[in-house]
Amino acid sequence: MKANEDNFISLIKKRREEGIRYVMEEYGGLLQSIVKKRLYGMPDKVEQCMNDIFFGIWNNIGSFDPKRSSFKSWAAGVARFQAIDYLRRYGKQLQQEKKWSYLQYRHHLRE
């Protein structure tokens, strides 16, 4: 069965790969823009975060309620929260690396 706007959610619920492929093709650009906005200092983490977002949509499609929001809004929320989790997980590491680089630069100037 070919996925489309009318059936992709039910396909994901039935664990049919066509459903999540449809999400990747139709909503991937939006979700990636959300992730890139949040992870602008960590471009190497964007692809991994995107994979986790699609995995999260796949595993949590049962919590999507079309009476509460559109799929687009729900998926955007999944992307925001996943990107925030990445910031918490990897942001401190990035700050420490920047601080270390700055200290090395300052040391180099004194030599």
mmCIF file of the C-alpha atoms, coordinates in Angstrom:
data_MODEL
# 
_entry.id   MODEL 
# 
loop_
_atom_site.group_PDB 
_atom_site.id 
_atom_site.type_symbol 
_atom_site.label_atom_id 
_atom_site.label_alt_id 
_atom_site.label_comp_id 
_atom_site.label_asym_id 
_atom_site.label_entity_id 
_atom_site.label_seq_id 
_atom_site.pdbx_PDB_ins_code 
_atom_site.Cartn_x 
_atom_site.Cartn_y 
_atom_site.Cartn_z 
_atom_site.occupancy 
_atom_site.B_iso_or_equiv 
_atom_site.pdbx_formal_charge 
_atom_site.auth_seq_id 
_atom_site.auth_comp_id 
_atom_site.auth_asym_id 
_atom_site.auth_atom_id 
_atom_site.pdbx_PDB_model_num 
ATOM 1   C CA . MET A 1 1   ? 0.000  0.000  0.000  1.00 0.00 ? 1   MET A CA 1 
ATOM 2   C CA . LYS A 1 2   ? 1.336  3.411  -0.947 1.00 0.00 ? 2   LYS A CA 1 
ATOM 3   C CA . ALA A 1 3   ? 1.466  5.926  1.899  1.00 0.00 ? 3   ALA A CA 1 
ATOM 4   C CA . ASN A 1 4   ? -0.333 9.236  1.576  1.00 0.00 ? 4   ASN A CA 1 
ATOM 5   C CA . GLU A 1 5   ? -1.697 12.017 3.793  1.00 0.00 ? 5   GLU A CA 1 
ATOM 6   C CA . ASP A 1 6   ? -4.807 9.983  4.553  1.00 0.00 ? 6   ASP A CA 1 
ATOM 7   C CA . ASN A 1 7   ? -3.216 6.693  5.590  1.00 0.00 ? 7   ASN A CA 1 
ATOM 8   C CA . PHE A 1 8   ? 0.370  7.229  6.776  1.00 0.00 ? 8   PHE A CA 1 
ATOM 9   C CA . ILE A 1 9   ? -0.577 7.344  10.473 1.00 0.00 ? 9   ILE A CA 1 
ATOM 10  C CA . SER A 1 10  ? -2.447 4.057  10.303 1.00 0.00 ? 10  SER A CA 1 
ATOM 11  C CA . LEU A 1 11  ? 0.465  2.555  8.383  1.00 0.00 ? 11  LEU A CA 1 
ATOM 12  C CA . ILE A 1 12  ? 2.880  3.562  11.151 1.00 0.00 ? 12  ILE A CA 1 
ATOM 13  C CA . LYS A 1 13  ? 0.522  2.132  13.753 1.00 0.00 ? 13  LYS A CA 1 
ATOM 14  C CA . LYS A 1 14  ? 0.526  -1.133 11.785 1.00 0.00 ? 14  LYS A CA 1 
ATOM 15  C CA . ARG A 1 15  ? 4.354  -0.965 11.739 1.00 0.00 ? 15  ARG A CA 1 
ATOM 16  C CA . ARG A 1 16  ? 4.476  -0.517 7.981  1.00 0.00 ? 16  ARG A CA 1 
ATOM 17  C CA . GLU A 1 17  ? 7.681  1.150  6.854  1.00 0.00 ? 17  GLU A CA 1 
ATOM 18  C CA . GLU A 1 18  ? 5.913  3.107  4.095  1.00 0.00 ? 18  GLU A CA 1 
ATOM 19  C CA . GLY A 1 19  ? 4.275  5.238  6.771  1.00 0.00 ? 19  GLY A CA 1 
ATOM 20  C CA . ILE A 1 20  ? 7.491  6.465  8.351  1.00 0.00 ? 20  ILE A CA 1 
ATOM 21  C CA . ARG A 1 21  ? 9.064  6.928  4.917  1.00 0.00 ? 21  ARG A CA 1 
ATOM 22  C CA . TYR A 1 22  ? 6.180  9.230  4.087  1.00 0.00 ? 22  TYR A CA 1 
ATOM 23  C CA . VAL A 1 23  ? 6.885  11.250 7.253  1.00 0.00 ? 23  VAL A CA 1 
ATOM 24  C CA . MET A 1 24  ? 10.562 11.493 6.306  1.00 0.00 ? 24  MET A CA 1 
ATOM 25  C CA . GLU A 1 25  ? 9.730  12.754 2.827  1.00 0.00 ? 25  GLU A CA 1 
ATOM 26  C CA . GLU A 1 26  ? 6.857  15.096 3.699  1.00 0.00 ? 26  GLU A CA 1 
ATOM 27  C CA . TYR A 1 27  ? 7.886  16.409 7.127  1.00 0.00 ? 27  TYR A CA 1 
ATOM 28  C CA . GLY A 1 28  ? 11.639 15.797 7.187  1.00 0.00 ? 28  GLY A CA 1 
ATOM 29  C CA . GLY A 1 29  ? 12.519 19.328 6.048  1.00 0.00 ? 29  GLY A CA 1 
ATOM 30  C CA . LEU A 1 30  ? 10.403 20.939 8.750  1.00 0.00 ? 30  LEU A CA 1 
ATOM 31  C CA . LEU A 1 31  ? 11.749 18.654 11.464 1.00 0.00 ? 31  LEU A CA 1 
ATOM 32  C CA . GLN A 1 32  ? 15.335 19.180 10.341 1.00 0.00 ? 32  GLN A CA 1 
ATOM 33  C CA . SER A 1 33  ? 14.920 22.959 10.423 1.00 0.00 ? 33  SER A CA 1 
ATOM 34  C CA . ILE A 1 34  ? 13.716 22.696 14.029 1.00 0.00 ? 34  ILE A CA 1 
ATOM 35  C CA . VAL A 1 35  ? 16.692 20.536 14.955 1.00 0.00 ? 35  VAL A CA 1 
ATOM 36  C CA . LYS A 1 36  ? 19.234 22.736 13.166 1.00 0.00 ? 36  LYS A CA 1 
ATOM 37  C CA . LYS A 1 37  ? 17.858 25.806 14.952 1.00 0.00 ? 37  LYS A CA 1 
ATOM 38  C CA . ARG A 1 38  ? 18.349 24.169 18.336 1.00 0.00 ? 38  ARG A CA 1 
ATOM 39  C CA . LEU A 1 39  ? 21.621 22.385 17.563 1.00 0.00 ? 39  LEU A CA 1 
ATOM 40  C CA . TYR A 1 40  ? 23.292 25.137 15.530 1.00 0.00 ? 40  TYR A CA 1 
ATOM 41  C CA . GLY A 1 41  ? 26.551 24.662 17.430 1.00 0.00 ? 41  GLY A CA 1 
ATOM 42  C CA . MET A 1 42  ? 26.537 20.887 16.951 1.00 0.00 ? 42  MET A CA 1 
ATOM 43  C CA . PRO A 1 43  ? 26.050 20.132 13.248 1.00 0.00 ? 43  PRO A CA 1 
ATOM 44  C CA . ASP A 1 44  ? 27.570 16.677 13.724 1.00 0.00 ? 44  ASP A CA 1 
ATOM 45  C CA . LYS A 1 45  ? 24.630 15.711 15.980 1.00 0.00 ? 45  LYS A CA 1 
ATOM 46  C CA . VAL A 1 46  ? 21.810 16.736 13.605 1.00 0.00 ? 46  VAL A CA 1 
ATOM 47  C CA . GLU A 1 47  ? 21.588 13.468 11.658 1.00 0.00 ? 47  GLU A CA 1 
ATOM 48  C CA . GLN A 1 48  ? 21.671 11.358 14.814 1.00 0.00 ? 48  GLN A CA 1 
ATOM 49  C CA . CYS A 1 49  ? 18.984 13.539 16.372 1.00 0.00 ? 49  CYS A CA 1 
ATOM 50  C CA . MET A 1 50  ? 16.833 13.218 13.244 1.00 0.00 ? 50  MET A CA 1 
ATOM 51  C CA . ASN A 1 51  ? 17.104 9.426  13.418 1.00 0.00 ? 51  ASN A CA 1 
ATOM 52  C CA . ASP A 1 52  ? 15.993 9.537  17.041 1.00 0.00 ? 52  ASP A CA 1 
ATOM 53  C CA . ILE A 1 53  ? 13.044 11.761 16.098 1.00 0.00 ? 53  ILE A CA 1 
ATOM 54  C CA . PHE A 1 54  ? 11.808 9.334  13.443 1.00 0.00 ? 54  PHE A CA 1 
ATOM 55  C CA . PHE A 1 55  ? 12.337 6.454  15.858 1.00 0.00 ? 55  PHE A CA 1 
ATOM 56  C CA . GLY A 1 56  ? 10.360 8.391  18.483 1.00 0.00 ? 56  GLY A CA 1 
ATOM 57  C CA . ILE A 1 57  ? 7.513  9.035  16.064 1.00 0.00 ? 57  ILE A CA 1 
ATOM 58  C CA . TRP A 1 58  ? 7.514  5.346  15.107 1.00 0.00 ? 58  TRP A CA 1 
ATOM 59  C CA . ASN A 1 59  ? 7.427  4.192  18.736 1.00 0.00 ? 59  ASN A CA 1 
ATOM 60  C CA . ASN A 1 60  ? 5.036  6.830  20.085 1.00 0.00 ? 60  ASN A CA 1 
ATOM 61  C CA . ILE A 1 61  ? 2.497  7.183  17.288 1.00 0.00 ? 61  ILE A CA 1 
ATOM 62  C CA . GLY A 1 62  ? -0.115 5.815  19.691 1.00 0.00 ? 62  GLY A CA 1 
ATOM 63  C CA . SER A 1 63  ? 0.104  9.025  21.726 1.00 0.00 ? 63  SER A CA 1 
ATOM 64  C CA . PHE A 1 64  ? -0.793 11.167 18.700 1.00 0.00 ? 64  PHE A CA 1 
ATOM 65  C CA . ASP A 1 65  ? -4.357 12.462 19.052 1.00 0.00 ? 65  ASP A CA 1 
ATOM 66  C CA . PRO A 1 66  ? -5.752 14.209 15.961 1.00 0.00 ? 66  PRO A CA 1 
ATOM 67  C CA . LYS A 1 67  ? -8.409 15.831 18.186 1.00 0.00 ? 67  LYS A CA 1 
ATOM 68  C CA . ARG A 1 68  ? -5.705 17.697 20.130 1.00 0.00 ? 68  ARG A CA 1 
ATOM 69  C CA . SER A 1 69  ? -3.353 18.766 17.323 1.00 0.00 ? 69  SER A CA 1 
ATOM 70  C CA . SER A 1 70  ? -2.325 18.196 13.750 1.00 0.00 ? 70  SER A CA 1 
ATOM 71  C CA . PHE A 1 71  ? 0.317  15.604 13.016 1.00 0.00 ? 71  PHE A CA 1 
ATOM 72  C CA . LYS A 1 72  ? 2.598  18.395 11.847 1.00 0.00 ? 72  LYS A CA 1 
ATOM 73  C CA . SER A 1 73  ? 2.385  20.149 15.233 1.00 0.00 ? 73  SER A CA 1 
ATOM 74  C CA . TRP A 1 74  ? 2.766  16.910 17.149 1.00 0.00 ? 74  TRP A CA 1 
ATOM 75  C CA . ALA A 1 75  ? 5.825  15.856 15.127 1.00 0.00 ? 75  ALA A CA 1 
ATOM 76  C CA . ALA A 1 76  ? 7.324  19.348 15.538 1.00 0.00 ? 76  ALA A CA 1 
ATOM 77  C CA . GLY A 1 77  ? 6.933  18.930 19.302 1.00 0.00 ? 77  GLY A CA 1 
ATOM 78  C CA . VAL A 1 78  ? 8.707  15.565 19.160 1.00 0.00 ? 78  VAL A CA 1 
ATOM 79  C CA . ALA A 1 79  ? 11.532 17.248 17.236 1.00 0.00 ? 79  ALA A CA 1 
ATOM 80  C CA . ARG A 1 80  ? 11.798 20.171 19.679 1.00 0.00 ? 80  ARG A CA 1 
ATOM 81  C CA . PHE A 1 81  ? 11.932 17.938 22.729 1.00 0.00 ? 81  PHE A CA 1 
ATOM 82  C CA . GLN A 1 82  ? 14.466 15.581 21.137 1.00 0.00 ? 82  GLN A CA 1 
ATOM 83  C CA . ALA A 1 83  ? 16.690 18.516 20.147 1.00 0.00 ? 83  ALA A CA 1 
ATOM 84  C CA . ILE A 1 84  ? 16.453 19.931 23.680 1.00 0.00 ? 84  ILE A CA 1 
ATOM 85  C CA . ASP A 1 85  ? 17.482 16.523 25.043 1.00 0.00 ? 85  ASP A CA 1 
ATOM 86  C CA . TYR A 1 86  ? 20.504 16.598 22.736 1.00 0.00 ? 86  TYR A CA 1 
ATOM 87  C CA . LEU A 1 87  ? 21.369 20.089 23.945 1.00 0.00 ? 87  LEU A CA 1 
ATOM 88  C CA . ARG A 1 88  ? 21.284 18.913 27.525 1.00 0.00 ? 88  ARG A CA 1 
ATOM 89  C CA . ARG A 1 89  ? 23.304 15.819 26.729 1.00 0.00 ? 89  ARG A CA 1 
ATOM 90  C CA . TYR A 1 90  ? 25.924 17.324 24.424 1.00 0.00 ? 90  TYR A CA 1 
ATOM 91  C CA . GLY A 1 91  ? 25.758 21.064 25.129 1.00 0.00 ? 91  GLY A CA 1 
ATOM 92  C CA . LYS A 1 92  ? 27.930 20.897 28.231 1.00 0.00 ? 92  LYS A CA 1 
ATOM 93  C CA . GLN A 1 93  ? 30.515 18.919 26.296 1.00 0.00 ? 93  GLN A CA 1 
ATOM 94  C CA . LEU A 1 94  ? 30.526 21.602 23.587 1.00 0.00 ? 94  LEU A CA 1 
ATOM 95  C CA . GLN A 1 95  ? 30.896 24.390 26.166 1.00 0.00 ? 95  GLN A CA 1 
ATOM 96  C CA . GLN A 1 96  ? 33.838 22.613 27.769 1.00 0.00 ? 96  GLN A CA 1 
ATOM 97  C CA . GLU A 1 97  ? 35.514 22.158 24.375 1.00 0.00 ? 97  GLU A CA 1 
ATOM 98  C CA . LYS A 1 98  ? 35.055 25.847 23.550 1.00 0.00 ? 98  LYS A CA 1 
ATOM 99  C CA . LYS A 1 99  ? 36.392 26.869 26.948 1.00 0.00 ? 99  LYS A CA 1 
ATOM 100 C CA . TRP A 1 100 ? 39.421 24.608 26.477 1.00 0.00 ? 100 TRP A CA 1 
ATOM 101 C CA . SER A 1 101 ? 40.065 26.076 22.998 1.00 0.00 ? 101 SER A CA 1 
ATOM 102 C CA . TYR A 1 102 ? 39.831 29.583 24.394 1.00 0.00 ? 102 TYR A CA 1 
ATOM 103 C CA . LEU A 1 103 ? 42.277 28.764 27.190 1.00 0.00 ? 103 LEU A CA 1 
ATOM 104 C CA . GLN A 1 104 ? 44.696 27.249 24.704 1.00 0.00 ? 104 GLN A CA 1 
ATOM 105 C CA . TYR A 1 105 ? 44.404 30.366 22.526 1.00 0.00 ? 105 TYR A CA 1 
ATOM 106 C CA . ARG A 1 106 ? 45.074 32.657 25.506 1.00 0.00 ? 106 ARG A CA 1 
ATOM 107 C CA . HIS A 1 107 ? 48.067 30.561 26.511 1.00 0.00 ? 107 HIS A CA 1 
ATOM 108 C CA . HIS A 1 108 ? 49.416 30.736 22.970 1.00 0.00 ? 108 HIS A CA 1 
ATOM 109 C CA . LEU A 1 109 ? 49.152 34.560 23.008 1.00 0.00 ? 109 LEU A CA 1 
ATOM 110 C CA . ARG A 1 110 ? 51.259 34.768 26.166 1.00 0.00 ? 110 ARG A CA 1 
ATOM 111 C CA . GLU A 1 111 ? 54.101 32.736 24.677 1.00 0.00 ? 111 GLU A CA 1 
# 
